[in-house]
C-alpha cells in the first residue's frame, strides 16, 4: 500500500530517534524520518503546505526561509489544535447545563446524559467513515464537508423542543465533528514520525487542553445571561470560525500518489490488517479504556459536584478547569522532558498505574470506607486522575500510529472509534444508581483503568519490544 507517513521531502535527512513501524530503531534514510536538531525545537514544513513549498524544515535554511518554515509549523499546529479542541469544547461547554436541560425538557437525568452518549457515539462511528475517506480523497475535502454539517447540526440543537430531538441532533453533531478528530491525527501522521510525533501530540494536548479549561467556565457564564440553548449558539459560531480557518489555511498534506484508490472493500481490508497487528490493537484498546475513565468523569462530574456536594455551576467550572490544567501540565512534561529521554512505554505504563491508584482512591472515598468525605478530597483524587491522562493519551496514540505509515486515516479512525465507543458505553453506567451517589462513577473508572493496564501488558508486551531494541534488532 502507499506509504502516507511523513513528508517525502524529509527522507534524505537525519532521522529522529525512536522506533519505526516494525519496532526497530529508525535509521538514516528510513521512510518518514525527520531532521532533528536536539538543541532547537523541531520545525517541519512538508511539501504542499503554504509558505514553504518543498522545504523539509527550518534547520540550515536561509533566514527568510527558516522564518517561513516556523510560521508554517505554528499555523498548522494552531489549526490542528483547533480541530482537536472542538470535541471537548462541544462536550464540556454543555456540562454545566445538564441539570438545566433536565428541568427545561422535563426529562430524567439518565435520559439527558444520553445527549452526551449520542454525541460521543456519533464521533466514534463518524471516524470509521471519514478516516478511510481521507485516505482515498485526501484530508481537506472530507474535513470541510464534516465541518459544514457540524455547524448545521449544532444550530439545530439550539432549537430542539424535546430531549429526543436533542439526542438525535447531538448524534448528527458527533458524526460530523468526527472529521476534525480523525483528520487532525492523520495530518500529524503525514507530517511527523517517531519521537517527534509523540512530542507533537503533547503540543496538541496543550492547545486542545485549553478547551476543557475554558469551556465549562464559558458555559457557566452563558447560563448567567441565557439558557442552555445559548450554549449551542456559541458552539455554532465557533464551528463557523473554525470552518473558515480550515478552508483558508489548512492545505492538503496527503499527495495524490499516496492515496488509496480502492472502495469500501479495500478500506475494510486495511482496517482488518490493522486490527490483526496485536501491538497496534493493544495500544488502541488501552487508549480507549483510558479515555473511558476520563469520560466517566466528564459524564458524572456535573451531578457529583453540583447535586451531591452542592457546588454551584461556577464552582464546578472552576474545579473542572483546574483538573484540565493538571492534564495540560503533565502532557507538557511528557512532551518536553520525558519523550526522547525515557521510553514511551515506560511513561505510558507509569501513567496507567497512577490512573488505577487514583480510581481506587476515589472508589474508597465515595463508598464510605473513610467515612463522610467532603468535596476537597474527592476533587483531589479527580485531579490526580485527570493529570495522569497527560501521560497516557498522547503516548498510546503515538505508539499506535508509528506502526501505520501506510494507512494513517484508517488507523486514526480505529483509534478514535474505539475510544469514543468505549466512552459511550461507560457514560450511561455512571448514572445507573441515580443522582445521589458517586460510587458508579468510581466503579466504572476502576474497571476501565485495570482493563487498560491488562491490555497494555498482555497485547503490547513492552518488555519484549524493549529487549529487541536493546539487542539491536
Coordinates of C-alpha atoms in Angstrom, one line a residue:
X1 CA 0.0 0.0 0.0
X2 CA 1.2 3.6 -0.5
X3 CA 3.2 5.0 2.4
X4 CA 1.5 8.1 3.8
X5 CA 3.8 8.5 6.8
X6 CA 5.9 11.6 6.9
X7 CA 6.8 14.2 4.3
X8 CA 8.5 12.8 1.2
X9 CA 10.9 15.8 1.2
X10 CA 12.2 14.7 4.6
X11 CA 13.6 11.3 3.6
X12 CA 17.1 12.4 2.9
X13 CA 17.6 13.9 6.3
X14 CA 18.9 12.6 9.6
X15 CA 16.0 10.8 11.4
X16 CA 14.7 11.3 14.8
X17 CA 15.5 8.9 17.5
X18 CA 12.8 6.3 18.3
X19 CA 11.2 3.3 16.7
X20 CA 9.7 2.6 13.4
X21 CA 6.6 0.7 12.4
X22 CA 8.4 -2.6 12.8
X23 CA 9.7 -1.9 16.4
X24 CA 13.2 -1.3 15.0
X25 CA 15.2 1.9 15.6
X26 CA 14.7 4.4 12.7
X27 CA 18.0 4.7 10.8
X28 CA 19.3 7.2 8.3
X29 CA 17.2 7.0 5.1
X30 CA 14.2 5.4 6.6
X31 CA 10.8 6.4 5.1
X32 CA 9.2 9.2 7.1
X33 CA 12.3 10.1 9.1
X34 CA 12.6 13.7 10.2
X35 CA 15.5 16.0 10.6
X36 CA 16.2 16.8 14.2
X37 CA 18.3 19.5 15.9
X38 CA 18.5 18.4 19.5
X39 CA 19.3 22.0 20.6
X40 CA 16.3 23.6 19.0
X41 CA 12.6 22.9 18.6
X42 CA 11.7 20.7 15.6
X43 CA 10.0 22.6 12.8
X44 CA 8.6 20.6 9.9
X45 CA 7.3 22.2 6.8
X46 CA 6.3 19.4 4.4
X47 CA 5.6 19.9 0.7
X48 CA 2.1 21.1 -0.1
X49 CA 1.8 23.4 2.9
X50 CA 1.6 27.2 2.4
X51 CA 4.6 29.4 2.5
X52 CA 7.4 26.8 2.3
X53 CA 6.8 24.6 -0.8
X54 CA 9.2 21.6 -0.8
X55 CA 11.1 22.7 2.3
X56 CA 11.7 19.9 4.8
X57 CA 12.3 22.1 7.8
X58 CA 13.8 25.3 9.1
X59 CA 17.2 24.0 10.2
X60 CA 20.0 25.1 7.9
X61 CA 17.8 27.3 5.8
X62 CA 18.4 30.9 4.9
X63 CA 16.9 33.4 7.4
X64 CA 13.6 34.2 5.4
X65 CA 13.0 30.5 4.6
X66 CA 13.6 29.5 8.2
X67 CA 11.1 32.1 9.4
X68 CA 8.6 31.0 6.9
X69 CA 9.0 27.4 8.0
X70 CA 8.5 28.3 11.6
X71 CA 5.4 30.3 10.7
X72 CA 4.0 27.4 8.7
X73 CA 4.7 25.0 11.6
X74 CA 3.0 27.3 14.1
X75 CA 0.0 27.8 11.8
X76 CA -0.5 24.1 11.2
X77 CA -0.2 23.4 14.9
X78 CA -2.8 26.0 15.7
X79 CA -5.3 24.7 13.1
X80 CA -4.8 21.1 14.2
X81 CA -5.1 22.2 17.8
X82 CA -8.4 23.9 17.0
X83 CA -9.8 20.8 15.3
X84 CA -8.8 18.6 18.3
X85 CA -10.2 21.2 20.7
X86 CA -13.7 21.2 19.1
X87 CA -14.9 17.9 20.6
X88 CA -14.0 18.8 24.2
X89 CA -15.5 22.2 23.6
X90 CA -18.7 20.6 22.3
X91 CA -18.9 18.4 25.4
X92 CA -17.5 20.5 28.2
X93 CA -19.3 23.8 27.5
X94 CA -22.5 21.9 27.7
X95 CA -21.7 20.1 31.0
X96 CA -22.9 22.9 33.5
X97 CA -26.2 23.0 31.6
X98 CA -27.1 19.3 32.2
X99 CA -29.2 19.9 35.3
X100 CA -30.9 22.9 33.5
X101 CA -31.7 20.7 30.4
X102 CA -33.2 18.1 32.8
X103 CA -35.6 20.8 34.1
X104 CA -36.3 22.5 30.8
X105 CA -37.2 19.4 28.9
X106 CA -38.8 17.6 31.8
X107 CA -36.5 14.6 31.3
X108 CA -34.8 12.3 33.8
X109 CA -31.1 12.8 34.3
X110 CA -30.2 9.4 32.8
X111 CA -32.0 10.4 29.6
X112 CA -30.3 13.8 29.4
X113 CA -26.9 12.1 29.8
X114 CA -27.8 10.3 26.6
X115 CA -27.2 13.6 24.8
X116 CA -23.6 13.2 25.7
X117 CA -23.6 9.5 24.8
X118 CA -25.2 10.3 21.4
X119 CA -22.6 12.9 20.5
X120 CA -19.8 10.5 21.6
X121 CA -21.3 7.6 19.7
X122 CA -21.6 9.8 16.6
X123 CA -18.0 10.9 16.9
X124 CA -17.0 7.2 17.1
X125 CA -19.0 6.0 14.1
X126 CA -18.2 9.1 12.0
X127 CA -14.5 8.4 12.3
X128 CA -14.9 5.0 10.7
X129 CA -16.3 6.7 7.6
X130 CA -14.2 9.8 7.5
X131 CA -10.8 8.1 8.1
X132 CA -10.9 5.8 5.0
X133 CA -12.4 8.7 3.0
X134 CA -9.4 10.9 3.9
X135 CA -7.0 8.1 2.8
X136 CA -8.8 8.0 -0.6
X137 CA -9.7 11.6 -1.3
X138 CA -7.2 13.5 0.8
X139 CA -7.6 15.3 4.1
X140 CA -9.0 18.6 3.1
X141 CA -12.4 17.8 1.3
X142 CA -13.8 15.4 3.9
X143 CA -12.8 17.8 6.7
X144 CA -14.6 20.8 5.1
X145 CA -17.7 18.7 4.5
X146 CA -17.7 17.5 8.0
X147 CA -17.3 21.0 9.4
X148 CA -20.2 22.4 7.4
X149 CA -22.5 19.6 8.6
X150 CA -21.3 20.1 12.2
X151 CA -22.3 23.8 12.1
X152 CA -25.8 23.0 10.8
X153 CA -26.4 20.2 13.3
X154 CA -25.2 22.4 16.2
X155 CA -27.5 25.2 15.2
X156 CA -30.5 22.8 15.1
X157 CA -29.6 21.6 18.6
X158 CA -30.2 25.1 19.9
X159 CA -33.8 24.8 18.6
X160 CA -34.6 21.3 19.7
X161 CA -38.0 21.3 21.5
X162 CA -37.7 17.8 23.1
X163 CA -34.9 15.7 24.6
X164 CA -35.5 13.1 21.9
X165 CA -34.7 15.6 19.1
X166 CA -31.8 16.9 21.0
X167 CA -30.4 13.4 21.3
X168 CA -30.9 12.9 17.6
X169 CA -29.1 16.1 16.5
X170 CA -26.3 15.6 19.0
X171 CA -25.8 12.3 17.3
X172 CA -25.5 14.1 13.9
X173 CA -23.3 16.7 15.5
X174 CA -20.9 14.0 16.7
X175 CA -21.0 12.2 13.3
X176 CA -19.9 15.5 11.5
X177 CA -17.5 16.6 14.2
X178 CA -15.6 13.3 13.8
X179 CA -14.0 14.7 10.7
X180 CA -11.9 17.1 12.7
X181 CA -10.7 14.5 15.2
X182 CA -9.7 11.8 12.8
X183 CA -8.2 14.0 10.1
X184 CA -6.2 16.0 12.6
X185 CA -4.5 12.8 13.8
X186 CA -4.0 11.7 10.2
X187 CA -2.3 15.0 9.3
X188 CA 0.1 14.6 12.2
X189 CA 1.0 11.2 10.9
X190 CA 1.5 12.7 7.4
X191 CA 4.0 15.2 8.8
X192 CA 5.8 13.5 11.7
X193 CA 7.3 10.2 12.8
X194 CA 8.9 8.6 15.8
X195 CA 9.6 10.7 18.9
X196 CA 8.7 13.9 17.1
X197 CA 5.2 12.6 16.6
X198 CA 4.8 11.9 20.3
X199 CA 6.1 15.5 21.0
X200 CA 3.6 16.9 18.6
X201 CA 0.7 15.1 20.2
X202 CA 1.8 16.6 23.5
X203 CA 1.8 20.0 21.9
X204 CA -1.7 19.4 20.6
X205 CA -2.7 18.5 24.1
X206 CA -1.5 21.9 25.3
X207 CA -3.6 23.7 22.7
X208 CA -6.7 21.4 22.7
X209 CA -6.4 21.3 26.5
X210 CA -7.3 24.9 26.7
X211 CA -10.8 24.0 25.6
X212 CA -11.8 21.9 28.6
X213 CA -10.3 24.6 30.9
X214 CA -12.3 27.4 29.5
X215 CA -15.4 25.6 28.1
X216 CA -17.2 24.9 31.4
X217 CA -16.3 28.5 32.5
X218 CA -17.8 29.9 29.3
X219 CA -20.8 27.6 29.7
X220 CA -21.4 28.7 33.3
X221 CA -21.2 32.3 32.3
X222 CA -23.5 31.8 29.3
X223 CA -26.0 30.3 31.7
X224 CA -25.9 33.6 33.6
X225 CA -27.4 35.5 30.7
X226 CA -29.4 32.9 28.8
X227 CA -30.5 29.3 29.0
X228 CA -28.8 26.2 27.8
X229 CA -29.8 26.9 24.1
X230 CA -27.4 29.8 24.1
X231 CA -24.5 27.4 24.6
X232 CA -25.3 25.8 21.2
X233 CA -25.5 29.2 19.6
X234 CA -22.0 29.9 20.8
X235 CA -20.8 26.5 19.6
X236 CA -22.3 27.2 16.2
X237 CA -20.3 30.4 16.0
X238 CA -17.1 28.6 16.9
X239 CA -17.8 26.0 14.3
X240 CA -18.3 28.7 11.6
X241 CA -15.0 30.3 12.5
X242 CA -13.1 27.1 12.5
X243 CA -14.6 26.1 9.2
X244 CA -13.3 29.3 7.6
X245 CA -9.9 28.9 9.2
X246 CA -9.6 25.3 7.7
X247 CA -10.8 26.5 4.3
X248 CA -8.3 29.3 4.1
X249 CA -5.2 27.9 5.8
X250 CA -5.1 24.1 6.1
X251 CA -3.7 22.8 2.8
X252 CA -3.6 19.2 1.7
X253 CA -1.0 17.0 3.3
X254 CA -1.6 13.7 1.6
X255 CA -0.2 13.8 -2.0
X256 CA -2.4 12.1 -4.7
X257 CA 0.3 9.5 -5.3
X258 CA -0.1 8.3 -1.7
X259 CA -3.9 7.9 -1.7
X260 CA -5.7 4.6 -1.7
X261 CA -7.8 4.0 -4.8
X262 CA -9.9 1.1 -3.6
X263 CA -13.5 1.3 -2.4
X264 CA -15.3 0.1 0.7
X265 CA -13.8 -3.4 0.4
X266 CA -10.3 -2.1 0.3
X267 CA -10.9 0.1 3.4
X268 CA -12.3 -2.9 5.3
X269 CA -9.3 -5.0 4.3
X270 CA -7.0 -2.2 5.5
X271 CA -8.7 -2.0 8.9
X272 CA -8.7 -5.7 9.2
X273 CA -5.0 -5.7 8.6
X274 CA -4.5 -3.1 11.3
X275 CA -6.6 -5.0 13.8
X276 CA -4.5 -8.1 13.1
X277 CA -1.5 -6.2 14.4
X278 CA -1.6 -7.3 18.1
X279 CA 0.5 -4.4 19.3
X280 CA -1.5 -1.8 17.4
X281 CA -4.7 -3.3 18.8
X282 CA -3.2 -3.3 22.3
X283 CA -2.4 0.4 22.2
X284 CA -5.8 1.1 20.6
X285 CA -7.8 -0.7 23.3
X286 CA -5.7 0.5 26.2
X287 CA -6.1 4.1 25.0
X288 CA -9.9 3.6 24.5
X289 CA -10.2 2.3 28.1
X290 CA -8.2 5.2 29.5
X291 CA -10.5 7.5 27.6
X292 CA -13.5 5.7 29.1
X293 CA -12.1 6.6 32.6
X294 CA -11.9 10.2 31.5
X295 CA -15.4 10.2 30.0
X296 CA -16.9 8.6 33.1
X297 CA -15.6 11.7 35.0
X298 CA -16.9 14.0 32.3
X299 CA -20.4 12.5 32.3
X300 CA -20.8 12.1 36.1
X301 CA -18.9 15.2 37.5
X302 CA -21.7 17.8 36.9
X303 CA -24.1 15.7 39.1
X304 CA -21.4 14.6 41.5
X305 CA -20.1 18.1 42.1
X306 CA -23.3 20.1 41.9
X307 CA -26.0 17.7 43.1
X308 CA -24.2 15.5 45.7
X309 CA -21.7 18.1 47.0
X310 CA -23.9 21.2 46.5
X311 CA -21.5 23.2 44.4
X312 CA -22.6 26.0 42.0
X313 CA -22.2 25.7 38.2
X314 CA -19.4 28.3 38.6
X315 CA -17.6 26.2 41.2
X316 CA -18.0 23.1 39.1
X317 CA -16.5 25.0 36.2
X318 CA -13.6 26.2 38.3
X319 CA -12.8 22.6 39.5
X320 CA -13.1 21.2 36.0
X321 CA -10.7 23.9 34.7
X322 CA -8.2 23.1 37.5
X323 CA -8.3 19.4 36.5
X324 CA -7.8 20.3 32.9
X325 CA -4.8 22.4 33.8
X326 CA -3.3 19.4 35.5
X327 CA -3.8 17.3 32.4
X328 CA -2.2 20.0 30.2
X329 CA 0.8 20.4 32.6
X330 CA 1.6 16.7 32.7
X331 CA 1.1 16.5 29.0
X332 CA 3.8 19.1 28.5
X333 CA 6.1 17.4 31.0
X334 CA 5.7 14.3 28.9
X335 CA 6.4 16.1 25.6
X336 CA 9.2 18.4 26.7
X337 CA 11.0 16.4 29.3
X338 CA 10.2 12.7 29.1
X339 CA 9.8 12.0 25.4
X340 CA 13.3 11.2 23.9
X341 CA 14.8 10.6 27.3
X342 CA 12.5 7.8 28.7
X343 CA 10.9 5.0 26.8
X344 CA 7.4 5.9 25.7
X345 CA 6.2 2.5 27.0
X346 CA 7.7 3.3 30.5
X347 CA 6.0 6.6 30.6
X348 CA 2.7 5.1 29.4
X349 CA 2.9 2.3 32.0
X350 CA 3.5 4.8 34.8
X351 CA 0.6 6.9 33.7
X352 CA -1.8 4.0 33.6
X353 CA -0.6 2.9 37.1
X354 CA -1.3 6.3 38.5
X355 CA -4.8 6.3 36.9
X356 CA -5.5 2.9 38.6
X357 CA -4.4 4.2 42.0
X358 CA -6.4 7.4 41.7
X359 CA -9.5 5.5 40.6
X360 CA -9.2 3.1 43.5
X361 CA -8.8 6.0 46.0
X362 CA -12.0 7.6 44.5
X363 CA -13.9 4.3 45.0
X364 CA -12.8 4.1 48.6
X365 CA -13.8 7.7 49.3
X366 CA -17.2 7.6 47.5
X367 CA -18.2 4.2 49.0
X368 CA -17.7 5.5 52.6
X369 CA -14.7 3.5 53.6
X370 CA -13.1 6.6 55.0
X371 CA -16.4 7.9 56.4
X372 CA -18.0 11.1 55.2
X373 CA -15.6 12.9 52.9
X374 CA -16.2 16.4 51.6
X375 CA -15.7 17.8 48.1
X376 CA -12.0 18.6 48.6
X377 CA -10.6 15.0 48.9
X378 CA -12.8 13.8 46.0
X379 CA -11.7 16.8 43.9
X380 CA -8.0 16.0 44.8
X381 CA -8.5 12.4 43.6
X382 CA -10.1 13.6 40.4
X383 CA -7.2 16.0 39.8
X384 CA -4.6 13.2 40.1
X385 CA -6.6 11.0 37.8
X386 CA -7.1 13.7 35.1
X387 CA -3.4 14.8 35.3
X388 CA -2.2 11.2 34.7
X389 CA -4.2 11.3 31.4
X390 CA -1.4 13.6 30.2
X391 CA 0.9 10.6 30.2
X392 CA -1.5 8.0 28.8
X393 CA -3.4 9.7 26.0
X394 CA -0.6 11.1 23.8
X395 CA 1.6 8.1 24.1
X396 CA -1.0 5.5 23.2
X397 CA -1.8 7.5 20.0
X398 CA 1.9 7.9 19.1
X399 CA 2.9 4.3 19.7
X400 CA -0.1 3.0 17.7
X401 CA 0.3 5.5 14.8
X402 CA 4.0 4.7 14.5
X403 CA 3.0 1.3 13.2
X404 CA 0.7 2.6 10.5
X405 CA 2.6 4.6 7.8
X406 CA 0.5 3.1 5.0
X407 CA -3.0 4.0 6.3
X408 CA -2.9 6.9 8.8
X409 CA -6.5 7.9 8.2
X410 CA -7.9 4.4 8.8
X411 CA -5.6 3.9 11.8
X412 CA -6.7 7.2 13.2
X413 CA -10.3 6.2 12.6
X414 CA -9.9 3.0 14.5
X415 CA -8.1 4.7 17.4
X416 CA -10.9 7.4 17.7
X417 CA -13.7 5.0 17.2
X418 CA -12.6 2.6 19.9
X419 CA -12.1 5.4 22.3
X420 CA -15.5 7.0 21.7
X421 CA -17.4 3.8 21.6
X422 CA -15.9 2.6 24.9
X423 CA -16.6 6.0 26.4
X424 CA -20.2 5.9 25.1
X425 CA -20.8 2.6 26.8
X426 CA -19.2 3.9 30.1
X427 CA -21.3 7.2 30.1
X428 CA -24.8 5.9 31.0
X429 CA -23.3 3.4 33.5
X430 CA -22.1 6.3 35.8
X431 CA -25.8 7.3 36.5
X432 CA -27.2 3.8 36.9
X433 CA -27.8 4.3 40.6
X434 CA -29.3 7.7 40.3
X435 CA -28.0 11.2 41.1
X436 CA -27.3 10.7 44.9
X437 CA -24.1 8.6 44.7
X438 CA -20.8 8.8 43.0
X439 CA -20.0 5.1 43.5
X440 CA -21.0 4.0 40.0
X441 CA -18.6 6.6 38.5
X442 CA -15.7 5.3 40.6
X443 CA -16.5 1.7 39.8
X444 CA -16.5 2.3 36.1
X445 CA -13.2 4.1 36.4
X446 CA -11.6 1.3 38.4
X447 CA -12.8 -1.4 36.0
X448 CA -11.7 0.5 32.9
X449 CA -8.3 1.5 34.3
X450 CA -7.4 -2.0 35.4
X451 CA -8.5 -3.3 32.0
X452 CA -6.3 -0.7 30.2
X453 CA -3.3 -1.9 32.2
X454 CA -4.1 -5.6 31.3
X455 CA -4.4 -4.7 27.6
X456 CA -1.1 -2.9 27.7
X457 CA 0.7 -5.7 29.3
X458 CA -0.9 -8.7 27.5
X459 CA -1.1 -7.3 24.0
X460 CA 1.6 -4.7 23.7
X461 CA 4.2 -6.7 25.7
X462 CA 6.5 -3.7 26.0
X463 CA 9.3 -5.8 27.7
X464 CA 9.7 -7.9 24.6
X465 CA 10.0 -5.0 22.2
X466 CA 12.4 -3.2 24.6
X467 CA 14.6 -6.4 24.5
X468 CA 14.7 -6.4 20.7
X469 CA 15.7 -2.8 20.6
X470 CA 18.4 -3.3 23.2
X471 CA 19.7 -6.2 21.2
X472 CA 19.9 -4.0 18.0
X473 CA 17.2 -5.8 16.2

